[in-house]
mmCIF file of C-alpha atoms and ligand atoms in Angstrom:
data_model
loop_
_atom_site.group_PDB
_atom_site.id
_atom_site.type_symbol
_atom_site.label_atom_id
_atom_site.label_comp_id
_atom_site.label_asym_id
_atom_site.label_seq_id
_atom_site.Cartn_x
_atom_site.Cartn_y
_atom_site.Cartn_z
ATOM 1 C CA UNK X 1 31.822 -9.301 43.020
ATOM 2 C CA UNK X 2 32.356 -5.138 42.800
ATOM 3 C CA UNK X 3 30.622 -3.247 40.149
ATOM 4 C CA UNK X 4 33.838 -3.415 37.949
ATOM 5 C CA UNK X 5 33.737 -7.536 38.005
ATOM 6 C CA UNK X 6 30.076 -7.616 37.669
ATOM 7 C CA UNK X 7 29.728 -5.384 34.684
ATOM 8 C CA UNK X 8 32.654 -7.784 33.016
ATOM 9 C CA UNK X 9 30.915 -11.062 33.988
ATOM 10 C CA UNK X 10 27.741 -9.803 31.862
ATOM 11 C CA UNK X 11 29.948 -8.693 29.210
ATOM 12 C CA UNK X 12 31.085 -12.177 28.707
ATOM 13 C CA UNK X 13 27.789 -13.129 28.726
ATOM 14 C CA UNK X 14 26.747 -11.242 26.252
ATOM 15 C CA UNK X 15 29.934 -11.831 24.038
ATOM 16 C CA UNK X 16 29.301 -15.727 24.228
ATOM 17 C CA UNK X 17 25.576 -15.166 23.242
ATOM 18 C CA UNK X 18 26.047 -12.603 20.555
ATOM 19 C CA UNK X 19 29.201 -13.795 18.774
ATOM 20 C CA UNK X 20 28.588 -10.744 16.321
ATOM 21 C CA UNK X 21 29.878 -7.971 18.560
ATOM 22 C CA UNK X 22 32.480 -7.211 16.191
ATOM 23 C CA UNK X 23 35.344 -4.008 16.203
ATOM 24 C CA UNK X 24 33.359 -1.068 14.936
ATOM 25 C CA UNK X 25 29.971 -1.906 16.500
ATOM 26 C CA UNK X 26 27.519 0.664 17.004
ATOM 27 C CA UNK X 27 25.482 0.774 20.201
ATOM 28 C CA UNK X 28 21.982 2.740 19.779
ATOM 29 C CA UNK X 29 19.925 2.529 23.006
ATOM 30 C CA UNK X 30 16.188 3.198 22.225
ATOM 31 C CA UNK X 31 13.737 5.751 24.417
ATOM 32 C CA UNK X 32 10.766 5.315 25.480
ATOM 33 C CA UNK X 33 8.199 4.340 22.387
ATOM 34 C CA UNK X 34 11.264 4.111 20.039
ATOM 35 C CA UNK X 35 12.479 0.846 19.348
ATOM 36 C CA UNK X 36 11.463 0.633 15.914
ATOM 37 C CA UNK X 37 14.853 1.173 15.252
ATOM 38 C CA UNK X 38 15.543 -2.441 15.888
ATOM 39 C CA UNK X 39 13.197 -3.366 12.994
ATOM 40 C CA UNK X 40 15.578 -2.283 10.319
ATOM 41 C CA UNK X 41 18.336 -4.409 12.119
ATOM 42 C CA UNK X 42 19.532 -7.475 9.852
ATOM 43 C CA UNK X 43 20.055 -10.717 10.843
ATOM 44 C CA UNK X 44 19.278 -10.235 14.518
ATOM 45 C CA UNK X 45 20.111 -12.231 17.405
ATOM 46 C CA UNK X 46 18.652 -11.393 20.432
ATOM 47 C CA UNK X 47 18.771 -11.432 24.401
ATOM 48 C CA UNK X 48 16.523 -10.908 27.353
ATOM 49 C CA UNK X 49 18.309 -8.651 29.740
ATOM 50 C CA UNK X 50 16.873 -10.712 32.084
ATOM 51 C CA UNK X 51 18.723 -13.997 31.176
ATOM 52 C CA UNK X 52 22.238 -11.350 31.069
ATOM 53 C CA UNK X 53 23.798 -11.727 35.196
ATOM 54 C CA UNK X 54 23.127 -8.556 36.872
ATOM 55 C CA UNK X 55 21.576 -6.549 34.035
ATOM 56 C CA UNK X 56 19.009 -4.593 35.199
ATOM 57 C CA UNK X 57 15.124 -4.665 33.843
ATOM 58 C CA UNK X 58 13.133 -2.003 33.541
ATOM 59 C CA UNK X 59 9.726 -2.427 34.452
ATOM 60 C CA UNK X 60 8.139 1.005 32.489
ATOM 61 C CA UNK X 61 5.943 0.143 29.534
ATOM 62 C CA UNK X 62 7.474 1.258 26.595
ATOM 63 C CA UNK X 63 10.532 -0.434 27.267
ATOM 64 C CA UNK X 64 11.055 -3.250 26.158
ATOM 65 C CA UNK X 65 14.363 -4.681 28.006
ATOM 66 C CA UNK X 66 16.332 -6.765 24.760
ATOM 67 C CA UNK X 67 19.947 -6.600 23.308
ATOM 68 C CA UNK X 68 19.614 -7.291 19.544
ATOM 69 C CA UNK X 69 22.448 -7.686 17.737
ATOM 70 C CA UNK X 70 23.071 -7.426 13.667
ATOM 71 C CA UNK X 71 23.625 -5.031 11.319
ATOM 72 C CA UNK X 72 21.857 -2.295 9.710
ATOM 73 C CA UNK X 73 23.297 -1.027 5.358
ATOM 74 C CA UNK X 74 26.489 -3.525 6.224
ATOM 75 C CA UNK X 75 27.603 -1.652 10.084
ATOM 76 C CA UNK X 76 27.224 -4.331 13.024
ATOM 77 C CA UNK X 77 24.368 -2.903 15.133
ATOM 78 C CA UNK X 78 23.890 -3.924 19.059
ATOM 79 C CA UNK X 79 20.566 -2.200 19.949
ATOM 80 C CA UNK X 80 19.920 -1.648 23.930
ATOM 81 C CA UNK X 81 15.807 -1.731 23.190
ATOM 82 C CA UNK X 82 14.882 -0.506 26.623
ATOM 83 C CA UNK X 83 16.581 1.153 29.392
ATOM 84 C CA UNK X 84 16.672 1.547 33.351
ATOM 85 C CA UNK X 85 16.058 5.112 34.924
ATOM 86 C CA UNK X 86 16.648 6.232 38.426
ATOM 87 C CA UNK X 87 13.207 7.045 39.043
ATOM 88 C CA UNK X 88 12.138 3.346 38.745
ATOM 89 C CA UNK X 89 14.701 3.415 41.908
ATOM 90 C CA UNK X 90 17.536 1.917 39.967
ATOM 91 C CA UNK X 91 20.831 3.586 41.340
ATOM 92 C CA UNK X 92 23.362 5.612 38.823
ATOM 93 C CA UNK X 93 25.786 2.752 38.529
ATOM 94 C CA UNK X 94 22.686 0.557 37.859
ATOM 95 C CA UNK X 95 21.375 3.306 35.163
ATOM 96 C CA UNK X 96 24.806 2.894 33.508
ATOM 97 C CA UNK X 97 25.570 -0.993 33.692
ATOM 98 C CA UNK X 98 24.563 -1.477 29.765
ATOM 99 C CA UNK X 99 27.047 1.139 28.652
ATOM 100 C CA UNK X 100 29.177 -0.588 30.469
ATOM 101 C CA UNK X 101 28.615 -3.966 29.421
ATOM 102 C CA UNK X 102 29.170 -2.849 25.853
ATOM 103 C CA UNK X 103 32.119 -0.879 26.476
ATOM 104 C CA UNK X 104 33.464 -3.996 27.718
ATOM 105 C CA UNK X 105 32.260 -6.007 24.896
ATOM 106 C CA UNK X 106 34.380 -3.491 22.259
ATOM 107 C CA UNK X 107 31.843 -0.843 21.693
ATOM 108 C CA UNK X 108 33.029 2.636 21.191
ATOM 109 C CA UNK X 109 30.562 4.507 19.771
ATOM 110 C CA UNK X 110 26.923 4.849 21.311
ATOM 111 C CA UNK X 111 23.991 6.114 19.996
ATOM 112 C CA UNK X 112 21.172 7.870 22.727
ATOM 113 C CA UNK X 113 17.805 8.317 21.748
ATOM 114 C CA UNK X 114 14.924 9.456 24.155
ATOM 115 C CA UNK X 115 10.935 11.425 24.533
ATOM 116 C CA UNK X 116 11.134 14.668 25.761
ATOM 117 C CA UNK X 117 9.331 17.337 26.525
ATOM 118 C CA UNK X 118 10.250 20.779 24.331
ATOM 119 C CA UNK X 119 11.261 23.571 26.459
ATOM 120 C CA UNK X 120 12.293 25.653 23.336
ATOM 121 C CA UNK X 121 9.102 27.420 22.641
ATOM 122 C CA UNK X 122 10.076 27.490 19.156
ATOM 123 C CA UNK X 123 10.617 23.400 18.952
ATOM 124 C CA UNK X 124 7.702 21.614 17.517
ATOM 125 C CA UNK X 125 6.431 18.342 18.715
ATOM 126 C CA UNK X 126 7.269 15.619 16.561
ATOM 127 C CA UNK X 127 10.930 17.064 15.829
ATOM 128 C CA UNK X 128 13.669 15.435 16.422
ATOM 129 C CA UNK X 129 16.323 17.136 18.418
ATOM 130 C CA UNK X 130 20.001 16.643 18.245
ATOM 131 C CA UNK X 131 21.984 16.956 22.019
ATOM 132 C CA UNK X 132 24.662 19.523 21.481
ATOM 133 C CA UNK X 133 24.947 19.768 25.618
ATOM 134 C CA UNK X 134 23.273 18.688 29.020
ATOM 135 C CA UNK X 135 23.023 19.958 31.882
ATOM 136 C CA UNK X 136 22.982 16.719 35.020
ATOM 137 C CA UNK X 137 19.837 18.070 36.948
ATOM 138 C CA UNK X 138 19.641 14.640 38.547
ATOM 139 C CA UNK X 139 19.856 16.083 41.996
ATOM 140 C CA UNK X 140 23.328 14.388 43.845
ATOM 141 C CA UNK X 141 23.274 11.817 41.380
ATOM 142 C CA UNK X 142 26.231 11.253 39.304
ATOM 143 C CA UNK X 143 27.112 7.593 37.810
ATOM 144 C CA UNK X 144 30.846 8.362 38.614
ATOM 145 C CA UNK X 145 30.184 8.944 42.274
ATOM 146 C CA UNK X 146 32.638 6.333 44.107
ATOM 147 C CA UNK X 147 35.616 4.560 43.604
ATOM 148 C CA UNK X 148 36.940 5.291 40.436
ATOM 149 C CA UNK X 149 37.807 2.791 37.642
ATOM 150 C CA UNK X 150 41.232 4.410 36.129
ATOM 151 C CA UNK X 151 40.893 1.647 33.265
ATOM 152 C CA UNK X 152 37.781 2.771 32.220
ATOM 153 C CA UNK X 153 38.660 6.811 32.563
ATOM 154 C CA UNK X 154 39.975 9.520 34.892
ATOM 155 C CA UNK X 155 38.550 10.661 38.253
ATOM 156 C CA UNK X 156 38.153 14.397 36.921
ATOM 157 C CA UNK X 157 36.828 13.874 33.199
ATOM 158 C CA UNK X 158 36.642 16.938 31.142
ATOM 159 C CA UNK X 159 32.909 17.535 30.287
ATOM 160 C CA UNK X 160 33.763 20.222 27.870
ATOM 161 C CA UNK X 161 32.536 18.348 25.031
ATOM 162 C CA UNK X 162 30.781 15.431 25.548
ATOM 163 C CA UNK X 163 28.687 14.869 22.521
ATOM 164 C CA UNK X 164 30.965 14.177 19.917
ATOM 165 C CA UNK X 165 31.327 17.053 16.952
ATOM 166 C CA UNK X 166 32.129 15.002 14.012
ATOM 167 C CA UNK X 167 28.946 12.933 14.732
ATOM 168 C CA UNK X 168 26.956 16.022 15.161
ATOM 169 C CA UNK X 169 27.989 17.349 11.649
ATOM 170 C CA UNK X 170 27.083 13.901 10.243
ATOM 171 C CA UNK X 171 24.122 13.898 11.653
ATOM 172 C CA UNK X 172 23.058 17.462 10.349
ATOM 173 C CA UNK X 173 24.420 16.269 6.530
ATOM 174 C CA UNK X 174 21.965 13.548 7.312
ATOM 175 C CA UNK X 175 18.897 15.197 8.024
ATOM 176 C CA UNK X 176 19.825 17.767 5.645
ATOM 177 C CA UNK X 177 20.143 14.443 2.827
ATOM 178 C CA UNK X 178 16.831 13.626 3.890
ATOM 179 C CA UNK X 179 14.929 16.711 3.875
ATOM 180 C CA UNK X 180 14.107 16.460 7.492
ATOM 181 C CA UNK X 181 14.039 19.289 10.377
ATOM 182 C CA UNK X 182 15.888 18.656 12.878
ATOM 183 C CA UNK X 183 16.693 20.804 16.053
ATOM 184 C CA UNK X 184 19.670 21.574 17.914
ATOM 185 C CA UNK X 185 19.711 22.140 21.948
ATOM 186 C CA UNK X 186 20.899 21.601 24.977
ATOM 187 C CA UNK X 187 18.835 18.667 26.986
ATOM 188 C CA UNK X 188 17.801 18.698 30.594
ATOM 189 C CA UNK X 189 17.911 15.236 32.676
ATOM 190 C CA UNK X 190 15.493 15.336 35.662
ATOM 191 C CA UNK X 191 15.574 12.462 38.153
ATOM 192 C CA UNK X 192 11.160 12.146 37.592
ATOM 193 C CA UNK X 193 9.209 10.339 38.443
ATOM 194 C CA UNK X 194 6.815 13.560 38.212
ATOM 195 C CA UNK X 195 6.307 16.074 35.134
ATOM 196 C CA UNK X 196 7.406 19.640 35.465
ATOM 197 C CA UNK X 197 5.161 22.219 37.173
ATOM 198 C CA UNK X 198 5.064 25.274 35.437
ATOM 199 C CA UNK X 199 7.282 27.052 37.748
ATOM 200 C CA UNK X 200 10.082 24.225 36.985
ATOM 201 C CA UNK X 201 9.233 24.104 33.591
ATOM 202 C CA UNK X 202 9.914 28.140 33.430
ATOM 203 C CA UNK X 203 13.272 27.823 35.545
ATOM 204 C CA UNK X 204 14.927 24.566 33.376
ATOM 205 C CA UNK X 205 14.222 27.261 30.671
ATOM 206 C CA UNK X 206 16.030 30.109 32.131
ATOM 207 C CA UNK X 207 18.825 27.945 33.018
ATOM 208 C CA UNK X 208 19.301 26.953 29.572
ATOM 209 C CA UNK X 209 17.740 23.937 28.945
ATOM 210 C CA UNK X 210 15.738 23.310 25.037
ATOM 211 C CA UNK X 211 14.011 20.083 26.005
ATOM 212 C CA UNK X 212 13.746 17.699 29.465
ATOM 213 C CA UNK X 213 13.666 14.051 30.139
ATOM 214 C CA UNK X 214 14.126 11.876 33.098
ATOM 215 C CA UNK X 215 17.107 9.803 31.233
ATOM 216 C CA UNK X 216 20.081 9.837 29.125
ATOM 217 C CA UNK X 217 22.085 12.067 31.430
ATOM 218 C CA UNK X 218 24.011 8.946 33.313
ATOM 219 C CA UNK X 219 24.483 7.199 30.210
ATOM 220 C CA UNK X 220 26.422 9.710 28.568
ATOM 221 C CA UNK X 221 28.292 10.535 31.703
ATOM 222 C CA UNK X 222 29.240 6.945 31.433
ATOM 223 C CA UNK X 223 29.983 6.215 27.992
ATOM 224 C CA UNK X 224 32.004 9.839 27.757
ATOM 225 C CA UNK X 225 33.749 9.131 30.729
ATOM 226 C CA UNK X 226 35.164 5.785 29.067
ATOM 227 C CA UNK X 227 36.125 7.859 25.825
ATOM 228 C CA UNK X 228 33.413 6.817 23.635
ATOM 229 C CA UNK X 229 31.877 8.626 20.610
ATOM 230 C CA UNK X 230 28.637 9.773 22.065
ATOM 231 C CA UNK X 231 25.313 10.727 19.685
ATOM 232 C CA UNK X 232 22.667 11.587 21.315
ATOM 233 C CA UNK X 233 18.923 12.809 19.801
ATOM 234 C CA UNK X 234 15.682 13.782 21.788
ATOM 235 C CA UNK X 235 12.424 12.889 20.178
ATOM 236 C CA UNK X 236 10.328 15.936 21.536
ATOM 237 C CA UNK X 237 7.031 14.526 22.391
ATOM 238 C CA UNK X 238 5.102 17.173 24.433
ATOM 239 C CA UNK X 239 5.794 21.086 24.717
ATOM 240 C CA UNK X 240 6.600 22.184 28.032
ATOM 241 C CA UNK X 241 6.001 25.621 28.416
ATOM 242 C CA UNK X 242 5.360 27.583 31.795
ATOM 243 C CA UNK X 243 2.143 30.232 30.350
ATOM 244 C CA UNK X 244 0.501 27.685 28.165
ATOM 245 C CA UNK X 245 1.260 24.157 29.714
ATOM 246 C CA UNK X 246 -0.616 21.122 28.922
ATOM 247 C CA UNK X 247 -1.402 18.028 30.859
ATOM 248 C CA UNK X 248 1.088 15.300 30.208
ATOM 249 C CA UNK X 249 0.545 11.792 30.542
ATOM 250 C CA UNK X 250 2.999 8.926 29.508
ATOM 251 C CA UNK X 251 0.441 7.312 27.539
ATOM 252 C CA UNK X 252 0.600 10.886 25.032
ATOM 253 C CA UNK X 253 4.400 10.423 25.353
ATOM 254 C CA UNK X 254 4.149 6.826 24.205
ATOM 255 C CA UNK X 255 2.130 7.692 21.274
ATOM 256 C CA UNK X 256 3.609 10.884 20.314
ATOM 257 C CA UNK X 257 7.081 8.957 19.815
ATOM 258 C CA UNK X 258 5.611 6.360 18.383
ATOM 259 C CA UNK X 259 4.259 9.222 15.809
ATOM 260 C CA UNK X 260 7.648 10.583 15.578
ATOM 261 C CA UNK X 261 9.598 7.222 15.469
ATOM 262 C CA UNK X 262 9.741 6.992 11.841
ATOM 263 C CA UNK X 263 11.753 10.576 11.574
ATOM 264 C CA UNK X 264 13.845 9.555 14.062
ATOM 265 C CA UNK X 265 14.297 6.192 12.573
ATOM 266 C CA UNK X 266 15.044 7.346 9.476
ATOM 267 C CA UNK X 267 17.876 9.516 10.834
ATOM 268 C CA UNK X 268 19.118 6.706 12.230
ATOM 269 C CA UNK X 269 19.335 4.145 9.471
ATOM 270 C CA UNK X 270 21.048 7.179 7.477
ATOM 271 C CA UNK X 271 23.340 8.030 10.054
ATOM 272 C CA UNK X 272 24.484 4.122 10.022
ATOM 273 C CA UNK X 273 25.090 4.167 6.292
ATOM 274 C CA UNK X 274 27.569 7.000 6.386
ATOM 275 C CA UNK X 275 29.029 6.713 9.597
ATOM 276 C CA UNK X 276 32.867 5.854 9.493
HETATM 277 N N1 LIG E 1 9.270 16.282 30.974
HETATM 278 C C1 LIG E 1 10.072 15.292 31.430
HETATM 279 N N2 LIG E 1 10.251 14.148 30.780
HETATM 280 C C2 LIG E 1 9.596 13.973 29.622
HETATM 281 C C3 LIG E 1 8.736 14.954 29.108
HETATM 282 C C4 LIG E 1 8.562 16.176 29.826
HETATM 283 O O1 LIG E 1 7.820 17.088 29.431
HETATM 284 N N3 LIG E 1 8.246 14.477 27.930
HETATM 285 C C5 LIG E 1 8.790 13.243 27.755
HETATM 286 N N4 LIG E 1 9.610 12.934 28.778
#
């Protein structure tokens, strides 16, 4: 089987599992320490990635590794809680085989959340951060590297705005409804497994970056590259910044977006209700 035929075999899984993937499902994959999200979901049904044919498991704590389908204020949910990175070794098409599956399955639009670390000196932790931008610092990585898929997009795909505008605005009325700050910036994707030292941290700054994180990057490659709607927020766990930088370790990641989930959540679940 190619990549093509194996992503549509666990589609088909997952469509004769879940019978609720219905037209209009959003996808929201959850970060690391965030998958409280899938609390609010109503009448779930869930799967094991592991019992889905080729779907990759992570094996980070934090991640949990479950589709759950339902629906959250009336819009049919499908909630990716956990997700694959590269630096667990996982390959790009790997990294992207869920956003495929779902694309697959009918899903066009996709909601990325993720921890991490503020680069924005002015960003405080705790906030979430809407993506406007990234920037792929995932070193010769690319999830569109290879034969190209014309049904699923073009070889060349514009990147000129990958993060869909309407979304963004509807997020902003959102926070703004709920009286929560929420930051806008551009988002770094590092390949990890390591934190930045100092010197990074200071260049990801000067090359325009507002907050860094070893994921997301492939996924929205993927899902953009397929014409989805693409949200994306960072929960900003940690500040990363070069003359006053602070040991990291994922276990303060971990609980700082645990402390932050419930903005984030919020956002969320408010997003859902207004979302067309
Ligand atoms: N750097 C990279 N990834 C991260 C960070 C960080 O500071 N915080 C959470 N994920």
């Amino acid at each position: 089987m190619n990549y093509t035929e194996s992503v549509q075999h666990a589609s088909s899984y997952i469509q004769e599992k879940l019978k609720k993937i219905q037209a209009g499902t959003i996808a929201i994959v959850t970060g690391s320490g965030l998958g409280g999200i899938t609390d609010a979901i109503e009448d779930k049904i869930s799967l094991p990635y592991s019992e889905i044919p080729g779907f990759p498991v992570s094996s980070v704590q934090g991640h949990a590794g479950t589709l759950v389908c339902g629906n959250i204020h009336g819009t049919p949910v499908i909630a990716m809680n956990g997700r694959v990175h590269l630096y667990e070794g996982f390959s790009p098409q790997e990294v992207t085989f869920g956003v495929r599956a779902l694309y697959e399955a009918g899903v066009r639009t996709i909601i990325l959340t993720n921890a991490a670390g503020a680069l924005n000196p002015a960003f405080e932790v705790g906030t979430p951060m809407l993506i406007s931008d990234h920037i792929n610092f995932m070193v010769g990585m690319n999830p569109l590297r290879g034969e190209n898929n014309e049904e699923w997009g073009p070889r060349f795909p514009d990147m000129s705005c990958v993060y869909d505008k309407e979304l963004r605005t509807l997020a902003m009325q959102c926070a703004l409804q709920l009286g929560l700050r929420l930051e806008t910036g551009a988002y770094m994707g590092v390949m990890g497994p390591t934190l930045e030292t100092p010197a990074e941290t200071r260049m990801y700054r000067i090359m325009g970056a507002d907050a860094i994180g070893m994921s997301t990057v492939p996924e929205a490659i993927a899902a953009h590259h397929m014409g989805m709607r693409v949200l994306g927020f960072s929960c900003l766990t940690n500040k990363n910044l070069p003359d006053c930088i602070q040991e990291v370790t994922h276990e303060q990641v971990l609980a700082q977006a645990a402390r932050s989930s419930d903005a984030m959540t919020s956002l969320v679940l408010e997003i859902l209700k207004n979302i067309q």
